[in-house]
Amino acid sequence: MASSEQRPVPSRMTLQTMKGKKVGASKGHSLLKKKSDALTVRFRQMLKTIVETKKAMGEEMKTAAFSLAKAEWAAGNFKGQVVESVRRPAITLKVTADNVAGVRLPIFTLQRNESLETVGNLGVASGGQVIMAAKESYFKALEALIRLASLQTAFFTLDEAIKITNRRVNALESVVIPRIEGDISHIITELDEQEREEFIRLKKVQAKKQERAAAAEADELGEAGGEGGAIFEDEDDDVVF
């Protein structure tokens, strides 16, 4: 077998260590499973929100395009004037994060500074009202676009986090915990075998001691009989012990 597949040394200390590892792995598996479930619930909710936001953004973009067409019909082509008058951005993007079960999801927030907007100076002669309507329509469409971008970015981040979490859950469930349980079973089997061997050895040692004690006792009895025996002679000169 390869060195990476060697079993741990069977001992009581190793057994306690492996049992502690099993408890830790089981707790980690439970926590990761709960995390995966929480992320999956949020993932499904976000998917539903993305579908609704796409539909709303389509309607907003259609409304904004129609408003721009009306503004150009009323005030002419004013795109060049808008581009030339822009000095600083009136709309900026702020990025924050939302923590979902330890996963930080990016959130894009639209910030609007109306004092920097230059569209208000246009349409003084004609078309001012429709230009303002087109501006508001495009602002709503931009809000929907940013909201969709935020949801999709968080969606991909959440999807990757769910895949990583599920891989860890499967690794703990299918590889780590069974391997620890196999090591624990191996250690228990080896310790039981050692106990049986020790018991048999002690029995053999005890049997040897008993044999030696019995032999020594027999020798002592033999010696005592030889020293204490009396010799008598009868009338026929026969020797009697």
PDB file of C-alpha atoms in Angstrom:
ATOM      1  CA  MET A   1       0.000   0.000   0.000  1.00  0.00           C
ATOM      2  CA  ALA A   2       1.059   3.580  -0.583  1.00  0.00           C
ATOM      3  CA  SER A   3       2.327   5.597   2.369  1.00  0.00           C
ATOM      4  CA  SER A   4      -0.650   7.952   2.085  1.00  0.00           C
ATOM      5  CA  GLU A   5      -2.951   4.988   2.743  1.00  0.00           C
ATOM      6  CA  GLN A   6      -1.166   3.714   5.837  1.00  0.00           C
ATOM      7  CA  ARG A   7      -3.353   3.103   8.854  1.00  0.00           C
ATOM      8  CA  PRO A   8      -2.740   5.058  12.064  1.00  0.00           C
ATOM      9  CA  VAL A   9      -0.896   3.433  14.948  1.00  0.00           C
ATOM     10  CA  PRO A  10      -3.444   1.489  17.042  1.00  0.00           C
ATOM     11  CA  SER A  11      -3.424   2.965  20.540  1.00  0.00           C
ATOM     12  CA  ARG A  12      -5.865   4.436  23.016  1.00  0.00           C
ATOM     13  CA  MET A  13      -4.540   7.950  22.450  1.00  0.00           C
ATOM     14  CA  THR A  14      -4.868   7.604  18.668  1.00  0.00           C
ATOM     15  CA  LEU A  15      -8.407   6.290  19.114  1.00  0.00           C
ATOM     16  CA  GLN A  16      -9.401   9.333  21.174  1.00  0.00           C
ATOM     17  CA  THR A  17      -7.782  11.629  18.598  1.00  0.00           C
ATOM     18  CA  MET A  18      -9.670   9.991  15.736  1.00  0.00           C
ATOM     19  CA  LYS A  19     -12.946  10.205  17.658  1.00  0.00           C
ATOM     20  CA  GLY A  20     -12.329  13.930  18.189  1.00  0.00           C
ATOM     21  CA  LYS A  21     -11.659  14.329  14.459  1.00  0.00           C
ATOM     22  CA  LYS A  22     -14.910  12.544  13.680  1.00  0.00           C
ATOM     23  CA  VAL A  23     -16.866  14.873  15.972  1.00  0.00           C
ATOM     24  CA  GLY A  24     -15.251  17.915  14.343  1.00  0.00           C
ATOM     25  CA  ALA A  25     -15.878  16.596  10.841  1.00  0.00           C
ATOM     26  CA  SER A  26     -19.526  15.846  11.683  1.00  0.00           C
ATOM     27  CA  LYS A  27     -20.043  19.360  13.074  1.00  0.00           C
ATOM     28  CA  GLY A  28     -18.361  20.879  10.027  1.00  0.00           C
ATOM     29  CA  HIS A  29     -20.542  18.794   7.722  1.00  0.00           C
ATOM     30  CA  SER A  30     -23.688  19.914   9.560  1.00  0.00           C
ATOM     31  CA  LEU A  31     -22.719  23.600   9.430  1.00  0.00           C
ATOM     32  CA  LEU A  32     -21.728  23.461   5.764  1.00  0.00           C
ATOM     33  CA  LYS A  33     -24.983  21.677   4.946  1.00  0.00           C
ATOM     34  CA  LYS A  34     -26.981  24.434   6.661  1.00  0.00           C
ATOM     35  CA  LYS A  35     -24.906  27.056   4.838  1.00  0.00           C
ATOM     36  CA  SER A  36     -25.569  25.347   1.503  1.00  0.00           C
ATOM     37  CA  ASP A  37     -29.306  25.246   2.218  1.00  0.00           C
ATOM     38  CA  ALA A  38     -29.372  28.942   3.154  1.00  0.00           C
ATOM     39  CA  LEU A  39     -27.429  29.918   0.037  1.00  0.00           C
ATOM     40  CA  THR A  40     -29.692  27.773  -2.154  1.00  0.00           C
ATOM     41  CA  VAL A  41     -32.814  29.465  -0.762  1.00  0.00           C
ATOM     42  CA  ARG A  42     -31.302  32.903  -1.442  1.00  0.00           C
ATOM     43  CA  PHE A  43     -30.186  31.705  -4.890  1.00  0.00           C
ATOM     44  CA  ARG A  44     -33.733  30.727  -5.876  1.00  0.00           C
ATOM     45  CA  GLN A  45     -35.169  33.980  -4.572  1.00  0.00           C
ATOM     46  CA  MET A  46     -32.555  35.938  -6.487  1.00  0.00           C
ATOM     47  CA  LEU A  47     -33.281  34.012  -9.692  1.00  0.00           C
ATOM     48  CA  LYS A  48     -36.949  34.957  -9.460  1.00  0.00           C
ATOM     49  CA  THR A  49     -36.034  38.602  -8.801  1.00  0.00           C
ATOM     50  CA  ILE A  50     -33.670  38.635 -11.793  1.00  0.00           C
ATOM     51  CA  VAL A  51     -36.419  37.421 -14.133  1.00  0.00           C
ATOM     52  CA  GLU A  52     -38.791  40.117 -12.859  1.00  0.00           C
ATOM     53  CA  THR A  53     -36.101  42.817 -13.101  1.00  0.00           C
ATOM     54  CA  LYS A  54     -35.284  41.842 -16.695  1.00  0.00           C
ATOM     55  CA  LYS A  55     -38.897  42.218 -17.673  1.00  0.00           C
ATOM     56  CA  ALA A  56     -39.130  45.596 -15.908  1.00  0.00           C
ATOM     57  CA  MET A  57     -35.878  46.781 -17.510  1.00  0.00           C
ATOM     58  CA  GLY A  58     -37.185  45.856 -20.950  1.00  0.00           C
ATOM     59  CA  GLU A  59     -40.257  47.980 -20.381  1.00  0.00           C
ATOM     60  CA  GLU A  60     -38.195  50.878 -19.023  1.00  0.00           C
ATOM     61  CA  MET A  61     -35.801  50.780 -21.975  1.00  0.00           C
ATOM     62  CA  LYS A  62     -38.705  50.745 -24.397  1.00  0.00           C
ATOM     63  CA  THR A  63     -40.299  53.711 -22.620  1.00  0.00           C
ATOM     64  CA  ALA A  64     -36.980  55.598 -22.563  1.00  0.00           C
ATOM     65  CA  ALA A  65     -36.372  55.053 -26.283  1.00  0.00           C
ATOM     66  CA  PHE A  66     -39.864  56.295 -27.089  1.00  0.00           C
ATOM     67  CA  SER A  67     -39.337  59.372 -24.857  1.00  0.00           C
ATOM     68  CA  LEU A  68     -36.051  60.165 -26.602  1.00  0.00           C
ATOM     69  CA  ALA A  69     -37.735  59.944 -29.975  1.00  0.00           C
ATOM     70  CA  LYS A  70     -40.425  62.385 -28.792  1.00  0.00           C
ATOM     71  CA  ALA A  71     -37.783  64.780 -27.389  1.00  0.00           C
ATOM     72  CA  GLU A  72     -35.796  64.755 -30.637  1.00  0.00           C
ATOM     73  CA  TRP A  73     -38.984  65.387 -32.613  1.00  0.00           C
ATOM     74  CA  ALA A  74     -39.822  68.357 -30.379  1.00  0.00           C
ATOM     75  CA  ALA A  75     -36.368  69.890 -29.785  1.00  0.00           C
ATOM     76  CA  GLY A  76     -34.245  68.471 -32.594  1.00  0.00           C
ATOM     77  CA  ASN A  77     -30.959  66.636 -32.179  1.00  0.00           C
ATOM     78  CA  PHE A  78     -29.554  67.827 -28.831  1.00  0.00           C
ATOM     79  CA  LYS A  79     -27.155  64.956 -28.111  1.00  0.00           C
ATOM     80  CA  GLY A  80     -24.088  66.992 -29.086  1.00  0.00           C
ATOM     81  CA  GLN A  81     -25.033  69.790 -26.697  1.00  0.00           C
ATOM     82  CA  VAL A  82     -25.410  67.320 -23.849  1.00  0.00           C
ATOM     83  CA  VAL A  83     -22.009  65.716 -24.491  1.00  0.00           C
ATOM     84  CA  GLU A  84     -20.244  69.115 -24.691  1.00  0.00           C
ATOM     85  CA  SER A  85     -21.820  70.406 -21.468  1.00  0.00           C
ATOM     86  CA  VAL A  86     -20.824  67.435 -19.298  1.00  0.00           C
ATOM     87  CA  ARG A  87     -17.907  68.193 -16.951  1.00  0.00           C
ATOM     88  CA  ARG A  88     -18.457  65.920 -13.966  1.00  0.00           C
ATOM     89  CA  PRO A  89     -20.652  62.827 -13.740  1.00  0.00           C
ATOM     90  CA  ALA A  90     -24.040  63.520 -12.244  1.00  0.00           C
ATOM     91  CA  ILE A  91     -24.644  59.813 -11.596  1.00  0.00           C
ATOM     92  CA  THR A  92     -22.147  57.606  -9.788  1.00  0.00           C
ATOM     93  CA  LEU A  93     -22.133  54.019  -8.623  1.00  0.00           C
ATOM     94  CA  LYS A  94     -21.556  52.928  -5.043  1.00  0.00           C
ATOM     95  CA  VAL A  95     -20.548  49.335  -4.287  1.00  0.00           C
ATOM     96  CA  THR A  96     -21.446  47.763  -0.950  1.00  0.00           C
ATOM     97  CA  ALA A  97     -21.653  44.146   0.234  1.00  0.00           C
ATOM     98  CA  ASP A  98     -24.339  41.958   1.753  1.00  0.00           C
ATOM     99  CA  ASN A  99     -23.297  39.066   3.990  1.00  0.00           C
ATOM    100  CA  VAL A 100     -25.292  35.884   3.357  1.00  0.00           C
ATOM    101  CA  ALA A 101     -24.128  32.905   5.460  1.00  0.00           C
ATOM    102  CA  GLY A 102     -20.533  34.113   5.315  1.00  0.00           C
ATOM    103  CA  VAL A 103     -20.608  34.955   1.596  1.00  0.00           C
ATOM    104  CA  ARG A 104     -20.197  38.641   0.684  1.00  0.00           C
ATOM    105  CA  LEU A 105     -22.451  39.559  -2.219  1.00  0.00           C
ATOM    106  CA  PRO A 106     -21.766  42.847  -4.055  1.00  0.00           C
ATOM    107  CA  ILE A 107     -24.590  45.393  -4.200  1.00  0.00           C
ATOM    108  CA  PHE A 108     -24.535  48.304  -6.666  1.00  0.00           C
ATOM    109  CA  THR A 109     -26.314  51.481  -5.608  1.00  0.00           C
ATOM    110  CA  LEU A 110     -27.040  54.408  -7.936  1.00  0.00           C
ATOM    111  CA  GLN A 111     -26.252  57.880  -6.568  1.00  0.00           C
ATOM    112  CA  ARG A 112     -27.635  60.946  -8.316  1.00  0.00           C
ATOM    113  CA  ASN A 113     -26.429  64.531  -8.023  1.00  0.00           C
ATOM    114  CA  GLU A 114     -29.064  66.718  -9.672  1.00  0.00           C
ATOM    115  CA  SER A 115     -26.935  69.877  -9.329  1.00  0.00           C
ATOM    116  CA  LEU A 116     -24.483  68.491 -11.906  1.00  0.00           C
ATOM    117  CA  GLU A 117     -27.117  67.625 -14.474  1.00  0.00           C
ATOM    118  CA  THR A 118     -26.942  69.749 -17.640  1.00  0.00           C
ATOM    119  CA  VAL A 119     -30.142  68.678 -19.333  1.00  0.00           C
ATOM    120  CA  GLY A 120     -32.110  71.324 -17.453  1.00  0.00           C
ATOM    121  CA  ASN A 121     -30.576  74.083 -19.618  1.00  0.00           C
ATOM    122  CA  LEU A 122     -31.782  72.482 -22.812  1.00  0.00           C
ATOM    123  CA  GLY A 123     -35.122  73.033 -24.418  1.00  0.00           C
ATOM    124  CA  VAL A 124     -35.517  76.646 -23.355  1.00  0.00           C
ATOM    125  CA  ALA A 125     -36.813  77.550 -26.766  1.00  0.00           C
ATOM    126  CA  SER A 126     -38.901  74.426 -27.306  1.00  0.00           C
ATOM    127  CA  GLY A 127     -39.183  70.842 -26.142  1.00  0.00           C
ATOM    128  CA  GLY A 128     -38.075  71.425 -22.573  1.00  0.00           C
ATOM    129  CA  GLN A 129     -40.838  69.348 -21.040  1.00  0.00           C
ATOM    130  CA  VAL A 130     -40.326  66.329 -23.277  1.00  0.00           C
ATOM    131  CA  ILE A 131     -36.550  66.503 -22.752  1.00  0.00           C
ATOM    132  CA  MET A 132     -37.057  66.366 -18.984  1.00  0.00           C
ATOM    133  CA  ALA A 133     -39.463  63.455 -19.438  1.00  0.00           C
ATOM    134  CA  ALA A 134     -36.858  61.640 -21.534  1.00  0.00           C
ATOM    135  CA  LYS A 135     -34.236  62.299 -18.857  1.00  0.00           C
ATOM    136  CA  GLU A 136     -36.420  60.801 -16.136  1.00  0.00           C
ATOM    137  CA  SER A 137     -37.274  57.835 -18.337  1.00  0.00           C
ATOM    138  CA  TYR A 138     -33.611  57.099 -18.962  1.00  0.00           C
ATOM    139  CA  PHE A 139     -32.842  57.533 -15.269  1.00  0.00           C
ATOM    140  CA  LYS A 140     -35.445  54.888 -14.421  1.00  0.00           C
ATOM    141  CA  ALA A 141     -34.045  52.613 -17.119  1.00  0.00           C
ATOM    142  CA  LEU A 142     -30.542  53.128 -15.708  1.00  0.00           C
ATOM    143  CA  GLU A 143     -31.774  52.268 -12.223  1.00  0.00           C
ATOM    144  CA  ALA A 144     -33.273  49.046 -13.541  1.00  0.00           C
ATOM    145  CA  LEU A 145     -30.032  48.283 -15.400  1.00  0.00           C
ATOM    146  CA  ILE A 146     -27.890  48.832 -12.306  1.00  0.00           C
ATOM    147  CA  ARG A 147     -30.267  46.753 -10.213  1.00  0.00           C
ATOM    148  CA  LEU A 148     -30.060  43.942 -12.749  1.00  0.00           C
ATOM    149  CA  ALA A 149     -26.252  44.187 -12.872  1.00  0.00           C
ATOM    150  CA  SER A 150     -26.120  43.999  -9.086  1.00  0.00           C
ATOM    151  CA  LEU A 151     -28.401  40.961  -9.015  1.00  0.00           C
ATOM    152  CA  GLN A 152     -26.524  39.125 -11.748  1.00  0.00           C
ATOM    153  CA  THR A 153     -23.130  39.792 -10.145  1.00  0.00           C
ATOM    154  CA  ALA A 154     -24.431  38.555  -6.801  1.00  0.00           C
ATOM    155  CA  PHE A 155     -26.054  35.628  -8.613  1.00  0.00           C
ATOM    156  CA  PHE A 156     -22.764  34.441 -10.119  1.00  0.00           C
ATOM    157  CA  THR A 157     -20.951  34.968  -6.804  1.00  0.00           C
ATOM    158  CA  LEU A 158     -23.618  32.986  -4.980  1.00  0.00           C
ATOM    159  CA  ASP A 159     -23.558  30.222  -7.576  1.00  0.00           C
ATOM    160  CA  GLU A 160     -19.792  29.801  -7.183  1.00  0.00           C
ATOM    161  CA  ALA A 161     -20.094  29.813  -3.372  1.00  0.00           C
ATOM    162  CA  ILE A 162     -22.798  27.122  -3.522  1.00  0.00           C
ATOM    163  CA  LYS A 163     -20.606  24.930  -5.761  1.00  0.00           C
ATOM    164  CA  ILE A 164     -17.628  25.266  -3.419  1.00  0.00           C
ATOM    165  CA  THR A 165     -19.774  24.580  -0.333  1.00  0.00           C
ATOM    166  CA  ASN A 166     -21.409  21.539  -1.942  1.00  0.00           C
ATOM    167  CA  ARG A 167     -17.994  20.166  -2.915  1.00  0.00           C
ATOM    168  CA  ARG A 168     -16.853  20.496   0.688  1.00  0.00           C
ATOM    169  CA  VAL A 169     -20.045  18.863   1.970  1.00  0.00           C
ATOM    170  CA  ASN A 170     -19.632  15.958  -0.452  1.00  0.00           C
ATOM    171  CA  ALA A 171     -15.949  15.601   0.433  1.00  0.00           C
ATOM    172  CA  LEU A 172     -16.737  15.409   4.143  1.00  0.00           C
ATOM    173  CA  GLU A 173     -19.675  13.082   3.604  1.00  0.00           C
ATOM    174  CA  SER A 174     -18.088  10.732   1.079  1.00  0.00           C
ATOM    175  CA  VAL A 175     -14.359  10.831   1.828  1.00  0.00           C
ATOM    176  CA  VAL A 176     -13.285  12.367   5.134  1.00  0.00           C
ATOM    177  CA  ILE A 177     -15.889  10.954   7.548  1.00  0.00           C
ATOM    178  CA  PRO A 178     -15.851   7.404   6.054  1.00  0.00           C
ATOM    179  CA  ARG A 179     -12.039   7.418   6.178  1.00  0.00           C
ATOM    180  CA  ILE A 180     -12.072   8.484   9.839  1.00  0.00           C
ATOM    181  CA  GLU A 181     -14.698   5.855  10.640  1.00  0.00           C
ATOM    182  CA  GLY A 182     -12.570   3.236   8.862  1.00  0.00           C
ATOM    183  CA  ASP A 183      -9.518   4.268  10.900  1.00  0.00           C
ATOM    184  CA  ILE A 184     -11.538   4.099  14.129  1.00  0.00           C
ATOM    185  CA  SER A 185     -12.834   0.648  13.219  1.00  0.00           C
ATOM    186  CA  HIS A 186      -9.293  -0.476  12.363  1.00  0.00           C
ATOM    187  CA  ILE A 187      -7.917   0.819  15.677  1.00  0.00           C
ATOM    188  CA  ILE A 188     -10.705  -0.832  17.693  1.00  0.00           C
ATOM    189  CA  THR A 189     -10.145  -4.130  15.882  1.00  0.00           C
ATOM    190  CA  GLU A 190      -6.401  -3.973  16.487  1.00  0.00           C
ATOM    191  CA  LEU A 191      -6.858  -3.078  20.163  1.00  0.00           C
ATOM    192  CA  ASP A 192      -9.299  -5.970  20.621  1.00  0.00           C
ATOM    193  CA  GLU A 193      -6.828  -8.289  18.930  1.00  0.00           C
ATOM    194  CA  GLN A 194      -4.059  -7.046  21.199  1.00  0.00           C
ATOM    195  CA  GLU A 195      -6.266  -7.634  24.240  1.00  0.00           C
ATOM    196  CA  ARG A 196      -7.022 -11.183  23.098  1.00  0.00           C
ATOM    197  CA  GLU A 197      -3.321 -11.858  22.491  1.00  0.00           C
ATOM    198  CA  GLU A 198      -2.465 -10.433  25.904  1.00  0.00           C
ATOM    199  CA  PHE A 199      -5.163 -12.571  27.543  1.00  0.00           C
ATOM    200  CA  ILE A 200      -3.891 -15.722  25.826  1.00  0.00           C
ATOM    201  CA  ARG A 201      -0.316 -14.850  26.775  1.00  0.00           C
ATOM    202  CA  LEU A 202      -1.292 -14.339  30.412  1.00  0.00           C
ATOM    203  CA  LYS A 203      -3.132 -17.665  30.436  1.00  0.00           C
ATOM    204  CA  LYS A 204      -0.089 -19.422  29.027  1.00  0.00           C
ATOM    205  CA  VAL A 205       2.168 -17.732  31.553  1.00  0.00           C
ATOM    206  CA  GLN A 206      -0.199 -18.702  34.368  1.00  0.00           C
ATOM    207  CA  ALA A 207      -0.344 -22.284  33.101  1.00  0.00           C
ATOM    208  CA  LYS A 208       3.465 -22.407  32.987  1.00  0.00           C
ATOM    209  CA  LYS A 209       3.640 -21.072  36.526  1.00  0.00           C
ATOM    210  CA  GLN A 210       1.141 -23.675  37.700  1.00  0.00           C
ATOM    211  CA  GLU A 211       3.114 -26.431  35.960  1.00  0.00           C
ATOM    212  CA  ARG A 212       6.327 -25.249  37.582  1.00  0.00           C
ATOM    213  CA  ALA A 213       4.624 -24.969  40.965  1.00  0.00           C
ATOM    214  CA  ALA A 214       3.185 -28.489  40.616  1.00  0.00           C
ATOM    215  CA  ALA A 215       6.566 -29.872  39.559  1.00  0.00           C
ATOM    216  CA  ALA A 216       8.291 -28.139  42.454  1.00  0.00           C
ATOM    217  CA  GLU A 217       5.693 -29.487  44.887  1.00  0.00           C
ATOM    218  CA  ALA A 218       6.134 -33.012  43.520  1.00  0.00           C
ATOM    219  CA  ASP A 219       9.893 -32.702  43.900  1.00  0.00           C
ATOM    220  CA  GLU A 220       9.503 -31.525  47.490  1.00  0.00           C
ATOM    221  CA  LEU A 221       7.195 -34.449  48.313  1.00  0.00           C
ATOM    222  CA  GLY A 222       9.641 -36.898  46.739  1.00  0.00           C
ATOM    223  CA  GLU A 223      12.546 -35.529  48.735  1.00  0.00           C
ATOM    224  CA  ALA A 224      10.527 -35.554  51.964  1.00  0.00           C
ATOM    225  CA  GLY A 225       9.533 -39.203  51.406  1.00  0.00           C
ATOM    226  CA  GLY A 226      13.114 -40.270  50.799  1.00  0.00           C
ATOM    227  CA  GLU A 227      14.458 -38.639  53.966  1.00  0.00           C
ATOM    228  CA  GLY A 228      11.699 -39.738  56.407  1.00  0.00           C
ATOM    229  CA  GLY A 229      11.377 -43.419  55.346  1.00  0.00           C
ATOM    230  CA  ALA A 230      12.412 -46.127  57.994  1.00  0.00           C
ATOM    231  CA  ILE A 231      14.086 -49.484  57.256  1.00  0.00           C
ATOM    232  CA  PHE A 232      13.052 -52.570  59.250  1.00  0.00           C
ATOM    233  CA  GLU A 233      14.460 -56.077  59.117  1.00  0.00           C
ATOM    234  CA  ASP A 234      12.201 -59.033  59.887  1.00  0.00           C
ATOM    235  CA  GLU A 235      13.210 -62.376  61.043  1.00  0.00           C
ATOM    236  CA  ASP A 236      13.735 -63.645  57.538  1.00  0.00           C
ATOM    237  CA  ASP A 237      16.175 -60.739  56.911  1.00  0.00           C
ATOM    238  CA  ASP A 238      13.784 -59.150  54.444  1.00  0.00           C
ATOM    239  CA  VAL A 239      14.088 -55.427  54.147  1.00  0.00           C
ATOM    240  CA  VAL A 240      10.866 -53.608  54.800  1.00  0.00           C
ATOM    241  CA  PHE A 241      10.359 -49.920  54.167  1.00  0.00           C
TER     242      PHE A 241
END
